[in-house]
Coordinates of C-alpha atoms in Angstrom, one line a residue:
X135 CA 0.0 0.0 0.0
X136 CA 1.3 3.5 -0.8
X137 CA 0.0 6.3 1.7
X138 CA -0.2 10.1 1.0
X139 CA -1.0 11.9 4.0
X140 CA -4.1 9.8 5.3
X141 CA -4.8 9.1 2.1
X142 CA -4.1 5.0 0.7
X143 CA -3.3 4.0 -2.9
X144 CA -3.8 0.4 -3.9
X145 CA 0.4 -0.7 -4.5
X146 CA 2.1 0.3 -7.3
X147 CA -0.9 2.7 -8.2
X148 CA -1.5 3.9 -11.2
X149 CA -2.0 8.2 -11.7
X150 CA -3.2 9.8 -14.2
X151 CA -1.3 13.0 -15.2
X152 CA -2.9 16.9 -15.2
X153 CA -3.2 18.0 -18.5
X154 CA -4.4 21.1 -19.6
X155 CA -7.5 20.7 -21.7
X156 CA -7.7 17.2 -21.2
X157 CA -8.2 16.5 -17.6
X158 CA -11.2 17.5 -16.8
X159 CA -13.8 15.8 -15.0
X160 CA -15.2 14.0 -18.5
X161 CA -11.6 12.9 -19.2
X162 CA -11.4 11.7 -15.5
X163 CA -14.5 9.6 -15.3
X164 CA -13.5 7.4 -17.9
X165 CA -10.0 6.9 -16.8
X166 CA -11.4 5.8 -13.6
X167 CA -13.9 3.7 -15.1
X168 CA -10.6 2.2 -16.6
X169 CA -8.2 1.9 -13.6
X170 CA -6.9 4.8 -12.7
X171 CA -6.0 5.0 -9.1
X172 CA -5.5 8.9 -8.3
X173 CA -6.3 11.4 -10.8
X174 CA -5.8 15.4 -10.8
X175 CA -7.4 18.6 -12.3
X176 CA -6.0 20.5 -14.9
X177 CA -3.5 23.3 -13.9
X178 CA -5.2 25.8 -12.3
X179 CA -3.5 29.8 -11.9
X180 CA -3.2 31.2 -8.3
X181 CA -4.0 34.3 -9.8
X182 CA -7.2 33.3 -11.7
X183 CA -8.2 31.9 -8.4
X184 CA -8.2 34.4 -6.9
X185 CA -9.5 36.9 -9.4
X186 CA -12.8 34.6 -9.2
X187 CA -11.7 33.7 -13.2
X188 CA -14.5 31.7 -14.4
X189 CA -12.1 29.4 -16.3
X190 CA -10.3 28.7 -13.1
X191 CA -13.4 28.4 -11.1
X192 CA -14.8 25.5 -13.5
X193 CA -11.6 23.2 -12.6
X194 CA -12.5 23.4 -9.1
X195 CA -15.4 20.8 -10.1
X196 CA -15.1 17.5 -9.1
X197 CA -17.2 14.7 -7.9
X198 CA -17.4 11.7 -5.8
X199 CA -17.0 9.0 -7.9
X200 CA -13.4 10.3 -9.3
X201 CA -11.6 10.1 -5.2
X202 CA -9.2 10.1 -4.4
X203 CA -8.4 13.1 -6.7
X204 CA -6.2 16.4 -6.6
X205 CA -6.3 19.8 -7.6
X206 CA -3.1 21.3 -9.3
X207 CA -2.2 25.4 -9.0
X208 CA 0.6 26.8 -10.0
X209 CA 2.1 30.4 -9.7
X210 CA 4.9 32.4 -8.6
X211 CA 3.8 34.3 -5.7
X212 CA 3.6 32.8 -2.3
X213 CA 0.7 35.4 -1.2
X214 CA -1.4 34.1 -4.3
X215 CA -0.1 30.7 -3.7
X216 CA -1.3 30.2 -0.1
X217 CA -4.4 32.1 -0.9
X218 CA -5.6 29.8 -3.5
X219 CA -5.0 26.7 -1.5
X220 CA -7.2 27.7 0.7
X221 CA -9.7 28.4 -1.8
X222 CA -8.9 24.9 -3.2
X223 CA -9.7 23.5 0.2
X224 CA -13.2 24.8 0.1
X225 CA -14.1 22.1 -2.4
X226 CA -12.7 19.0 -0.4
X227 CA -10.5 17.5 -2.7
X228 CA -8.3 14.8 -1.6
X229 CA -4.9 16.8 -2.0
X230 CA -3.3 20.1 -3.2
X231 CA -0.8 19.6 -5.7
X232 CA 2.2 22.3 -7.0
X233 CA 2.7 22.5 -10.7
X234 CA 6.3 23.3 -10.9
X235 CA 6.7 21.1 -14.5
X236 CA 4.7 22.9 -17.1
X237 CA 7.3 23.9 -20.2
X238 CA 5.2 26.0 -21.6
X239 CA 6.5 29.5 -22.5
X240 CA 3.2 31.7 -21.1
X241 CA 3.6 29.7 -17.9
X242 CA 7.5 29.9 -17.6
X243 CA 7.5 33.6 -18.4
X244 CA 5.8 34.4 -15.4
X245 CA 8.1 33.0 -12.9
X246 CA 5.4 29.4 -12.7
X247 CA 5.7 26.1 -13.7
X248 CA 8.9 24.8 -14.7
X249 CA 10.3 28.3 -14.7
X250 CA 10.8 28.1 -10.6
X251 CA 13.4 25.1 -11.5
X252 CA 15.6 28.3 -12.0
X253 CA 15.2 29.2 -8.1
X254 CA 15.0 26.8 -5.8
X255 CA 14.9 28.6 -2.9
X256 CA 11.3 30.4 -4.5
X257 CA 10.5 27.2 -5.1
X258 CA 10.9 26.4 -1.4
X259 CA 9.0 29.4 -0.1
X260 CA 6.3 28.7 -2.7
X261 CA 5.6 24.9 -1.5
X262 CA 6.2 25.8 2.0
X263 CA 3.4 28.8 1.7
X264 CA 1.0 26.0 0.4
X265 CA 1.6 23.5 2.8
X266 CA 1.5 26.2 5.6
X267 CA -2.0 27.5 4.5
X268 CA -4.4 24.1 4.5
X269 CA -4.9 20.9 6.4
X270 CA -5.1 18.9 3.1
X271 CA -1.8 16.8 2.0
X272 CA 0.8 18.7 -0.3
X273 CA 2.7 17.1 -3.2
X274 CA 4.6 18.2 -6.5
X275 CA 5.0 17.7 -9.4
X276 CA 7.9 19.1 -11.3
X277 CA 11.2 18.1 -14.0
X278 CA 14.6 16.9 -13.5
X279 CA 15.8 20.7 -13.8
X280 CA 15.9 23.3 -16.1
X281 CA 18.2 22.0 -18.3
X282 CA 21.5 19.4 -18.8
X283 CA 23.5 21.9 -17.3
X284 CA 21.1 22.5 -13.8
X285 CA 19.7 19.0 -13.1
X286 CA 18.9 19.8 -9.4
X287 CA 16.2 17.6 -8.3
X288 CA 18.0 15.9 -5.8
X289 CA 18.0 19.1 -4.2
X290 CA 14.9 20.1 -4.8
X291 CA 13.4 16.4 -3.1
X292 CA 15.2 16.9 0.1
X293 CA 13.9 20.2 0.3
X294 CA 10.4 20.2 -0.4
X295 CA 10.2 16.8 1.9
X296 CA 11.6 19.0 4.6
X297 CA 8.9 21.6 4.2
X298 CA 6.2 19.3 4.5
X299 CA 5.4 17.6 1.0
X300 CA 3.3 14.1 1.0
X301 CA 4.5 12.7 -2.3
X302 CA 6.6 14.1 -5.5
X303 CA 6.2 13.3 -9.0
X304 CA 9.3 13.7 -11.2
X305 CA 9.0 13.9 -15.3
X306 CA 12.0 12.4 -16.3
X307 CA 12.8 15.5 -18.7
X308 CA 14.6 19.5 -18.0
X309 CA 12.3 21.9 -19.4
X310 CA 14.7 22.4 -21.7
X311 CA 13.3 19.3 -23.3
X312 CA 10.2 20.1 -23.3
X313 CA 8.5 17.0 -24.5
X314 CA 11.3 16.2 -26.6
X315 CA 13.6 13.2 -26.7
X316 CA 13.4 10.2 -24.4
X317 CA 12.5 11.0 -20.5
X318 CA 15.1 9.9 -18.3
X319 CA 14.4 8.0 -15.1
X320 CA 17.6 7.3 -13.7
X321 CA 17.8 10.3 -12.0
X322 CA 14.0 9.6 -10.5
X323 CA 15.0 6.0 -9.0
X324 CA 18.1 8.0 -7.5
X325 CA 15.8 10.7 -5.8
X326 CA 14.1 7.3 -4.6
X327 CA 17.1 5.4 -3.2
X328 CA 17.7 8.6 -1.4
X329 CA 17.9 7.1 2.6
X330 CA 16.8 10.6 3.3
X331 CA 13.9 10.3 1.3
X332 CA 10.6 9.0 2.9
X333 CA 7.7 10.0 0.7
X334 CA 6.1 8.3 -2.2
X335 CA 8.2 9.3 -5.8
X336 CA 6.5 8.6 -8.9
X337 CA 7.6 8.6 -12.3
X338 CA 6.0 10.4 -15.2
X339 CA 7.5 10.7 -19.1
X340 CA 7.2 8.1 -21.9
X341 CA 5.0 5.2 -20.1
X342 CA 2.6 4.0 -23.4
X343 CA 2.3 0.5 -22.9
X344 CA 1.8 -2.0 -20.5
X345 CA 5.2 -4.0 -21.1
X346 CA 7.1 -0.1 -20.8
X347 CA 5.1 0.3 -17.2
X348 CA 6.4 -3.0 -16.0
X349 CA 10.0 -2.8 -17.5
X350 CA 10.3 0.6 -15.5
X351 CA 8.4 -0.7 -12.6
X352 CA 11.0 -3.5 -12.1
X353 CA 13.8 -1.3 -13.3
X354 CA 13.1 1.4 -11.0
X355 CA 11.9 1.2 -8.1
X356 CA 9.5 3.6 -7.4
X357 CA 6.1 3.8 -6.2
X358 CA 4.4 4.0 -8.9
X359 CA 3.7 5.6 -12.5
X360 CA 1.8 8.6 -13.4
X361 CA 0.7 8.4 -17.4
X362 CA -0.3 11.2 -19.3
X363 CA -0.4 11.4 -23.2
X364 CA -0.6 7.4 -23.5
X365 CA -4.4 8.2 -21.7
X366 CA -5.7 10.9 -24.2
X367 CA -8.1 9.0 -26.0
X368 CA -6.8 5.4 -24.4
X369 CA -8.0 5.1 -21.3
X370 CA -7.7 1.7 -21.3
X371 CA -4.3 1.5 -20.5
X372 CA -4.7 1.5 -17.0
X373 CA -6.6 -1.8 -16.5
X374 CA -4.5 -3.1 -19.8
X375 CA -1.2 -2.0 -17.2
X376 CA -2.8 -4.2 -14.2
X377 CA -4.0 -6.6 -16.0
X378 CA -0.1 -7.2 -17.7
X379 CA 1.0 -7.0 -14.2
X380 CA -0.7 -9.7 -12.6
X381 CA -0.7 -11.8 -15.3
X382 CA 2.3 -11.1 -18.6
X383 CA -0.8 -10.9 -20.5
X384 CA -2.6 -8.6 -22.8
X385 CA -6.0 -7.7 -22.2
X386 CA -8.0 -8.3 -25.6
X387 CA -7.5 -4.3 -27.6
X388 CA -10.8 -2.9 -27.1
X389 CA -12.9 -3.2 -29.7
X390 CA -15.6 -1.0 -31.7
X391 CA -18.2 -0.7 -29.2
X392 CA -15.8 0.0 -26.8
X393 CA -14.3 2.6 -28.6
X394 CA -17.6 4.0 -29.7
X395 CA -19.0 3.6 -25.6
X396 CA -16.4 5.8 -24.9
X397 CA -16.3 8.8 -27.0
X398 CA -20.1 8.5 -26.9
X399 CA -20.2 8.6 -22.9
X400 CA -17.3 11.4 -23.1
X401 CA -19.5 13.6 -25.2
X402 CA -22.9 13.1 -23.2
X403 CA -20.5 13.7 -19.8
X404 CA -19.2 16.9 -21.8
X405 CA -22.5 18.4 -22.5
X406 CA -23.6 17.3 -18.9
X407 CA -20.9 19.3 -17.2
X408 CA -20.2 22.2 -19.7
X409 CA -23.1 23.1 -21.7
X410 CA -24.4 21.5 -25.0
X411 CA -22.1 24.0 -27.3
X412 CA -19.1 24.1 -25.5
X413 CA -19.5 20.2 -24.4
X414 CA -19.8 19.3 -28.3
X415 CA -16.5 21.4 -29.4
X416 CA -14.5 20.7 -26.7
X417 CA -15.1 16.6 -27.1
X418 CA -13.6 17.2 -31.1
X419 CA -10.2 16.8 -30.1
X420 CA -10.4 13.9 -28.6
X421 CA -12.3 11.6 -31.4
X422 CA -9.0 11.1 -33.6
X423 CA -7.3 9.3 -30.6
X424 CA -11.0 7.2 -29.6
X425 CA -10.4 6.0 -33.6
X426 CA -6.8 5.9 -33.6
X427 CA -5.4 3.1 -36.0
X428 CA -8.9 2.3 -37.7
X429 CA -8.5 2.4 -41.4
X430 CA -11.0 4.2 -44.1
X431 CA -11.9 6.4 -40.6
X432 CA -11.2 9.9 -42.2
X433 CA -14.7 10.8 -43.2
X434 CA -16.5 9.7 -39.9
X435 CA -14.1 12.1 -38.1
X436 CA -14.3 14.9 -40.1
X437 CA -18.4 14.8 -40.0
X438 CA -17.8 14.3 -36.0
X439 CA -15.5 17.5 -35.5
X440 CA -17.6 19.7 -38.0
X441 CA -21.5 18.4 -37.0
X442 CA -22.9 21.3 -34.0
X443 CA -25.8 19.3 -33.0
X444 CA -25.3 16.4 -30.2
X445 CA -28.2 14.4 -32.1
X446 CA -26.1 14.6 -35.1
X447 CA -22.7 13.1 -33.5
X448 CA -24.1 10.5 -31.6
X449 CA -25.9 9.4 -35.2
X450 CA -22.5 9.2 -36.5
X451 CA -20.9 7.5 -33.8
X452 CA -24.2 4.7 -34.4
X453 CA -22.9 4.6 -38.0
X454 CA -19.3 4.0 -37.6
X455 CA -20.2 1.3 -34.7
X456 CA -22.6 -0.7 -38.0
X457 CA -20.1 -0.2 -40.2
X458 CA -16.8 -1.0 -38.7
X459 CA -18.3 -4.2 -36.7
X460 CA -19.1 -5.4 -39.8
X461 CA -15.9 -4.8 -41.3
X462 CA -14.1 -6.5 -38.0
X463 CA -16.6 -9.4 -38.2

Protein backbone atom coordinates (compact mmCIF):
# COMPACT_ATOMS: atom_id res chain seq x y z
CA UNK A 1 0.00 0.00 0.00
CA UNK A 2 1.35 3.45 -0.83
CA UNK A 3 0.01 6.30 1.67
CA UNK A 4 -0.24 10.15 0.97
CA UNK A 5 -1.03 11.86 3.96
CA UNK A 6 -4.05 9.75 5.29
CA UNK A 7 -4.85 9.10 2.09
CA UNK A 8 -4.10 5.04 0.71
CA UNK A 9 -3.34 4.01 -2.86
CA UNK A 10 -3.82 0.36 -3.88
CA UNK A 11 0.39 -0.73 -4.45
CA UNK A 12 2.06 0.33 -7.28
CA UNK A 13 -0.94 2.74 -8.25
CA UNK A 14 -1.52 3.95 -11.24
CA UNK A 15 -1.98 8.18 -11.74
CA UNK A 16 -3.21 9.84 -14.23
CA UNK A 17 -1.25 12.99 -15.20
CA UNK A 18 -2.91 16.93 -15.20
CA UNK A 19 -3.20 17.96 -18.55
CA UNK A 20 -4.38 21.09 -19.61
CA UNK A 21 -7.47 20.72 -21.67
CA UNK A 22 -7.67 17.18 -21.20
CA UNK A 23 -8.22 16.50 -17.61
CA UNK A 24 -11.16 17.47 -16.75
CA UNK A 25 -13.82 15.84 -14.96
CA UNK A 26 -15.18 14.00 -18.47
CA UNK A 27 -11.59 12.87 -19.16
CA UNK A 28 -11.38 11.75 -15.50
CA UNK A 29 -14.48 9.64 -15.26
CA UNK A 30 -13.52 7.40 -17.89
CA UNK A 31 -10.05 6.89 -16.79
CA UNK A 32 -11.37 5.81 -13.62
CA UNK A 33 -13.91 3.66 -15.06
CA UNK A 34 -10.59 2.23 -16.60
CA UNK A 35 -8.24 1.88 -13.64
CA UNK A 36 -6.86 4.78 -12.74
CA UNK A 37 -6.02 5.03 -9.11
CA UNK A 38 -5.49 8.91 -8.26
CA UNK A 39 -6.31 11.44 -10.78
CA UNK A 40 -5.76 15.41 -10.80
CA UNK A 41 -7.37 18.56 -12.30
CA UNK A 42 -6.01 20.50 -14.92
CA UNK A 43 -3.46 23.34 -13.92
CA UNK A 44 -5.20 25.80 -12.34
CA UNK A 45 -3.48 29.84 -11.87
CA UNK A 46 -3.20 31.18 -8.28
CA UNK A 47 -3.96 34.34 -9.83
CA UNK A 48 -7.24 33.34 -11.70
CA UNK A 49 -8.20 31.88 -8.39
CA UNK A 50 -8.19 34.43 -6.88
CA UNK A 51 -9.48 36.89 -9.40
CA UNK A 52 -12.84 34.61 -9.20
CA UNK A 53 -11.71 33.74 -13.19
CA UNK A 54 -14.53 31.67 -14.36
CA UNK A 55 -12.09 29.36 -16.26
CA UNK A 56 -10.32 28.71 -13.07
CA UNK A 57 -13.36 28.37 -11.13
CA UNK A 58 -14.85 25.48 -13.47
CA UNK A 59 -11.57 23.18 -12.64
CA UNK A 60 -12.49 23.38 -9.13
CA UNK A 61 -15.41 20.77 -10.07
CA UNK A 62 -15.09 17.51 -9.11
CA UNK A 63 -17.22 14.70 -7.88
CA UNK A 64 -17.44 11.71 -5.82
CA UNK A 65 -17.00 8.96 -7.90
CA UNK A 66 -13.39 10.26 -9.34
CA UNK A 67 -11.60 10.15 -5.22
CA UNK A 68 -9.17 10.15 -4.43
CA UNK A 69 -8.42 13.07 -6.68
CA UNK A 70 -6.22 16.39 -6.56
CA UNK A 71 -6.34 19.85 -7.59
CA UNK A 72 -3.06 21.25 -9.29
CA UNK A 73 -2.19 25.36 -9.05
CA UNK A 74 0.61 26.83 -10.02
CA UNK A 75 2.05 30.43 -9.67
CA UNK A 76 4.90 32.41 -8.56
CA UNK A 77 3.83 34.35 -5.70
CA UNK A 78 3.60 32.81 -2.26
CA UNK A 79 0.72 35.36 -1.20
CA UNK A 80 -1.36 34.08 -4.27
CA UNK A 81 -0.05 30.68 -3.73
CA UNK A 82 -1.26 30.17 -0.05
CA UNK A 83 -4.37 32.07 -0.85
CA UNK A 84 -5.61 29.77 -3.51
CA UNK A 85 -5.01 26.73 -1.45
CA UNK A 86 -7.20 27.74 0.71
CA UNK A 87 -9.71 28.42 -1.83
CA UNK A 88 -8.89 24.88 -3.19
CA UNK A 89 -9.74 23.55 0.20
CA UNK A 90 -13.22 24.80 0.11
CA UNK A 91 -14.09 22.11 -2.36
CA UNK A 92 -12.71 19.02 -0.38
CA UNK A 93 -10.54 17.54 -2.74
CA UNK A 94 -8.30 14.83 -1.60
CA UNK A 95 -4.93 16.83 -2.01
CA UNK A 96 -3.28 20.05 -3.23
CA UNK A 97 -0.82 19.60 -5.72
CA UNK A 98 2.20 22.27 -6.98
CA UNK A 99 2.73 22.47 -10.71
CA UNK A 100 6.30 23.33 -10.93
CA UNK A 101 6.73 21.08 -14.50
CA UNK A 102 4.74 22.87 -17.11
CA UNK A 103 7.27 23.88 -20.15
CA UNK A 104 5.23 25.97 -21.57
CA UNK A 105 6.50 29.49 -22.52
CA UNK A 106 3.18 31.68 -21.14
CA UNK A 107 3.59 29.65 -17.92
CA UNK A 108 7.53 29.88 -17.56
CA UNK A 109 7.50 33.58 -18.43
CA UNK A 110 5.84 34.40 -15.44
CA UNK A 111 8.11 32.97 -12.92
CA UNK A 112 5.43 29.42 -12.71
CA UNK A 113 5.70 26.06 -13.67
CA UNK A 114 8.90 24.78 -14.72
CA UNK A 115 10.32 28.28 -14.71
CA UNK A 116 10.84 28.10 -10.63
CA UNK A 117 13.39 25.07 -11.46
CA UNK A 118 15.59 28.32 -12.03
CA UNK A 119 15.16 29.18 -8.09
CA UNK A 120 15.04 26.81 -5.82
CA UNK A 121 14.88 28.63 -2.95
CA UNK A 122 11.34 30.36 -4.51
CA UNK A 123 10.49 27.20 -5.06
CA UNK A 124 10.90 26.37 -1.45
CA UNK A 125 9.03 29.35 -0.06
CA UNK A 126 6.27 28.73 -2.70
CA UNK A 127 5.56 24.93 -1.45
CA UNK A 128 6.16 25.85 1.98
CA UNK A 129 3.37 28.81 1.70
CA UNK A 130 0.96 25.96 0.43
CA UNK A 131 1.60 23.53 2.84
CA UNK A 132 1.48 26.20 5.65
CA UNK A 133 -2.04 27.47 4.45
CA UNK A 134 -4.36 24.09 4.48
CA UNK A 135 -4.86 20.90 6.41
CA UNK A 136 -5.11 18.90 3.06
CA UNK A 137 -1.84 16.85 2.02
CA UNK A 138 0.83 18.74 -0.34
CA UNK A 139 2.74 17.14 -3.16
CA UNK A 140 4.65 18.25 -6.48
CA UNK A 141 5.01 17.65 -9.38
CA UNK A 142 7.89 19.07 -11.33
CA UNK A 143 11.23 18.14 -14.00
CA UNK A 144 14.59 16.91 -13.54
CA UNK A 145 15.76 20.70 -13.77
CA UNK A 146 15.87 23.25 -16.13
CA UNK A 147 18.25 21.96 -18.26
CA UNK A 148 21.46 19.36 -18.82
CA UNK A 149 23.50 21.91 -17.28
CA UNK A 150 21.14 22.54 -13.79
CA UNK A 151 19.72 18.98 -13.12
CA UNK A 152 18.88 19.82 -9.36
CA UNK A 153 16.22 17.56 -8.31
CA UNK A 154 17.97 15.87 -5.78
CA UNK A 155 18.03 19.05 -4.18
CA UNK A 156 14.90 20.08 -4.85
CA UNK A 157 13.40 16.43 -3.08
CA UNK A 158 15.22 16.95 0.15
CA UNK A 159 13.93 20.19 0.27
CA UNK A 160 10.40 20.18 -0.41
CA UNK A 161 10.20 16.79 1.94
CA UNK A 162 11.65 19.02 4.64
CA UNK A 163 8.89 21.64 4.22
CA UNK A 164 6.15 19.28 4.49
CA UNK A 165 5.43 17.59 0.96
CA UNK A 166 3.28 14.13 0.96
CA UNK A 167 4.54 12.66 -2.28
CA UNK A 168 6.62 14.09 -5.46
CA UNK A 169 6.24 13.33 -8.95
CA UNK A 170 9.28 13.75 -11.17
CA UNK A 171 8.99 13.92 -15.27
CA UNK A 172 12.02 12.38 -16.31
CA UNK A 173 12.77 15.47 -18.73
CA UNK A 174 14.62 19.46 -17.95
CA UNK A 175 12.28 21.92 -19.42
CA UNK A 176 14.68 22.41 -21.69
CA UNK A 177 13.32 19.29 -23.25
CA UNK A 178 10.24 20.08 -23.28
CA UNK A 179 8.49 16.95 -24.49
CA UNK A 180 11.33 16.19 -26.63
CA UNK A 181 13.62 13.17 -26.73
CA UNK A 182 13.44 10.17 -24.36
CA UNK A 183 12.46 10.98 -20.48
CA UNK A 184 15.15 9.88 -18.31
CA UNK A 185 14.36 8.02 -15.11
CA UNK A 186 17.62 7.30 -13.73
CA UNK A 187 17.83 10.28 -12.05
CA UNK A 188 14.02 9.64 -10.47
CA UNK A 189 15.02 6.02 -8.99
CA UNK A 190 18.09 8.02 -7.47
CA UNK A 191 15.82 10.67 -5.77
CA UNK A 192 14.08 7.29 -4.63
CA UNK A 193 17.09 5.37 -3.19
CA UNK A 194 17.71 8.62 -1.44
CA UNK A 195 17.86 7.13 2.64
CA UNK A 196 16.82 10.62 3.30
CA UNK A 197 13.88 10.27 1.32
CA UNK A 198 10.57 8.96 2.90
CA UNK A 199 7.72 10.00 0.69
CA UNK A 200 6.10 8.28 -2.21
CA UNK A 201 8.15 9.32 -5.80
CA UNK A 202 6.54 8.61 -8.89
CA UNK A 203 7.62 8.62 -12.28
CA UNK A 204 6.03 10.44 -15.23
CA UNK A 205 7.46 10.74 -19.13
CA UNK A 206 7.24 8.08 -21.92
CA UNK A 207 4.95 5.20 -20.09
CA UNK A 208 2.60 3.99 -23.35
CA UNK A 209 2.33 0.52 -22.95
CA UNK A 210 1.77 -1.95 -20.54
CA UNK A 211 5.24 -4.04 -21.15
CA UNK A 212 7.07 -0.07 -20.84
CA UNK A 213 5.13 0.26 -17.18
CA UNK A 214 6.40 -3.04 -16.03
CA UNK A 215 10.00 -2.79 -17.53
CA UNK A 216 10.26 0.64 -15.55
CA UNK A 217 8.44 -0.69 -12.55
CA UNK A 218 11.02 -3.51 -12.05
CA UNK A 219 13.79 -1.26 -13.33
CA UNK A 220 13.12 1.38 -11.04
CA UNK A 221 11.89 1.16 -8.11
CA UNK A 222 9.50 3.62 -7.43
CA UNK A 223 6.10 3.77 -6.22
CA UNK A 224 4.39 3.97 -8.90
CA UNK A 225 3.67 5.58 -12.51
CA UNK A 226 1.80 8.58 -13.37
CA UNK A 227 0.66 8.39 -17.44
CA UNK A 228 -0.29 11.23 -19.31
CA UNK A 229 -0.42 11.43 -23.24
CA UNK A 230 -0.56 7.40 -23.51
CA UNK A 231 -4.36 8.19 -21.67
CA UNK A 232 -5.69 10.91 -24.16
CA UNK A 233 -8.12 8.95 -25.97
CA UNK A 234 -6.77 5.41 -24.39
CA UNK A 235 -7.96 5.12 -21.35
CA UNK A 236 -7.70 1.66 -21.31
CA UNK A 237 -4.25 1.52 -20.47
CA UNK A 238 -4.66 1.49 -16.99
CA UNK A 239 -6.56 -1.83 -16.54
CA UNK A 240 -4.49 -3.07 -19.76
CA UNK A 241 -1.24 -1.99 -17.22
CA UNK A 242 -2.79 -4.25 -14.24
CA UNK A 243 -4.02 -6.58 -16.02
CA UNK A 244 -0.12 -7.18 -17.65
CA UNK A 245 0.98 -6.95 -14.24
CA UNK A 246 -0.74 -9.72 -12.58
CA UNK A 247 -0.70 -11.75 -15.34
CA UNK A 248 2.30 -11.09 -18.65
CA UNK A 249 -0.80 -10.94 -20.50
CA UNK A 250 -2.59 -8.60 -22.79
CA UNK A 251 -5.95 -7.74 -22.17
CA UNK A 252 -8.01 -8.26 -25.60
CA UNK A 253 -7.55 -4.33 -27.58
CA UNK A 254 -10.84 -2.87 -27.09
CA UNK A 255 -12.88 -3.18 -29.74
CA UNK A 256 -15.59 -0.98 -31.70
CA UNK A 257 -18.16 -0.74 -29.24
CA UNK A 258 -15.80 -0.03 -26.78
CA UNK A 259 -14.25 2.65 -28.57
CA UNK A 260 -17.64 3.96 -29.68
CA UNK A 261 -18.95 3.63 -25.64
CA UNK A 262 -16.35 5.83 -24.90
CA UNK A 263 -16.25 8.78 -26.96
CA UNK A 264 -20.09 8.48 -26.86
CA UNK A 265 -20.15 8.64 -22.89
CA UNK A 266 -17.27 11.38 -23.15
CA UNK A 267 -19.48 13.56 -25.24
CA UNK A 268 -22.86 13.13 -23.16
CA UNK A 269 -20.46 13.68 -19.85
CA UNK A 270 -19.22 16.91 -21.78
CA UNK A 271 -22.54 18.39 -22.50
CA UNK A 272 -23.62 17.29 -18.94
CA UNK A 273 -20.88 19.33 -17.23
CA UNK A 274 -20.17 22.24 -19.72
CA UNK A 275 -23.13 23.13 -21.74
CA UNK A 276 -24.44 21.50 -25.03
CA UNK A 277 -22.06 23.97 -27.28
CA UNK A 278 -19.08 24.05 -25.54
CA UNK A 279 -19.55 20.22 -24.41
CA UNK A 280 -19.84 19.33 -28.29
CA UNK A 281 -16.51 21.42 -29.37
CA UNK A 282 -14.49 20.73 -26.72
CA UNK A 283 -15.13 16.61 -27.12
CA UNK A 284 -13.59 17.17 -31.14
CA UNK A 285 -10.19 16.81 -30.06
CA UNK A 286 -10.37 13.86 -28.56
CA UNK A 287 -12.27 11.57 -31.41
CA UNK A 288 -9.01 11.08 -33.61
CA UNK A 289 -7.30 9.29 -30.62
CA UNK A 290 -10.97 7.23 -29.63
CA UNK A 291 -10.40 5.97 -33.58
CA UNK A 292 -6.79 5.87 -33.64
CA UNK A 293 -5.36 3.08 -35.98
CA UNK A 294 -8.91 2.34 -37.70
CA UNK A 295 -8.46 2.43 -41.44
CA UNK A 296 -10.96 4.21 -44.06
CA UNK A 297 -11.89 6.42 -40.55
CA UNK A 298 -11.16 9.93 -42.20
CA UNK A 299 -14.72 10.80 -43.15
CA UNK A 300 -16.54 9.71 -39.91
CA UNK A 301 -14.14 12.15 -38.10
CA UNK A 302 -14.34 14.93 -40.08
CA UNK A 303 -18.37 14.76 -40.00
CA UNK A 304 -17.85 14.26 -36.03
CA UNK A 305 -15.48 17.48 -35.48
CA UNK A 306 -17.61 19.68 -38.03
CA UNK A 307 -21.52 18.43 -37.03
CA UNK A 308 -22.89 21.31 -34.04
CA UNK A 309 -25.85 19.30 -32.96
CA UNK A 310 -25.29 16.42 -30.21
CA UNK A 311 -28.17 14.36 -32.14
CA UNK A 312 -26.12 14.58 -35.11
CA UNK A 313 -22.72 13.12 -33.52
CA UNK A 314 -24.14 10.49 -31.60
CA UNK A 315 -25.86 9.41 -35.22
CA UNK A 316 -22.46 9.22 -36.53
CA UNK A 317 -20.94 7.50 -33.82
CA UNK A 318 -24.21 4.65 -34.43
CA UNK A 319 -22.92 4.58 -37.98
CA UNK A 320 -19.30 3.95 -37.59
CA UNK A 321 -20.25 1.28 -34.66
CA UNK A 322 -22.65 -0.70 -38.02
CA UNK A 323 -20.12 -0.19 -40.23
CA UNK A 324 -16.83 -1.03 -38.70
CA UNK A 325 -18.27 -4.22 -36.72
CA UNK A 326 -19.11 -5.42 -39.75
CA UNK A 327 -15.89 -4.82 -41.35
CA UNK A 328 -14.08 -6.47 -38.04
CA UNK A 329 -16.58 -9.36 -38.16
Amino acid sequence: MVKIGTIELPEFPLLLAPMEDVSDPPFRRLCKEHGADLMYSEFISSEGLIRDAMKSRQKLDIFDYERPVGIQIFGGDEEAMAMSAKIVETVNPDLVDINFGCPVKKVVCKGAGAGVLKDIDLMVRLTKAVVNSTSLPVTVKTRLGWDEDSINIYEVAERLQDVGIKALTIHGRTRAQMYKGEADWEPIAKVKNNPRISIPIFGNGDIDSPEKALEYKNKYGLDGIMIGRAAIGYPWIFNEIKHFFATGEHLPAPTIEDRVKAASNHLTWSIDWKGERVGVVETRRHYTNYFKGIPHFKEYRQRMVTLDNPADVYAVLDEVLEKFSIVSQ
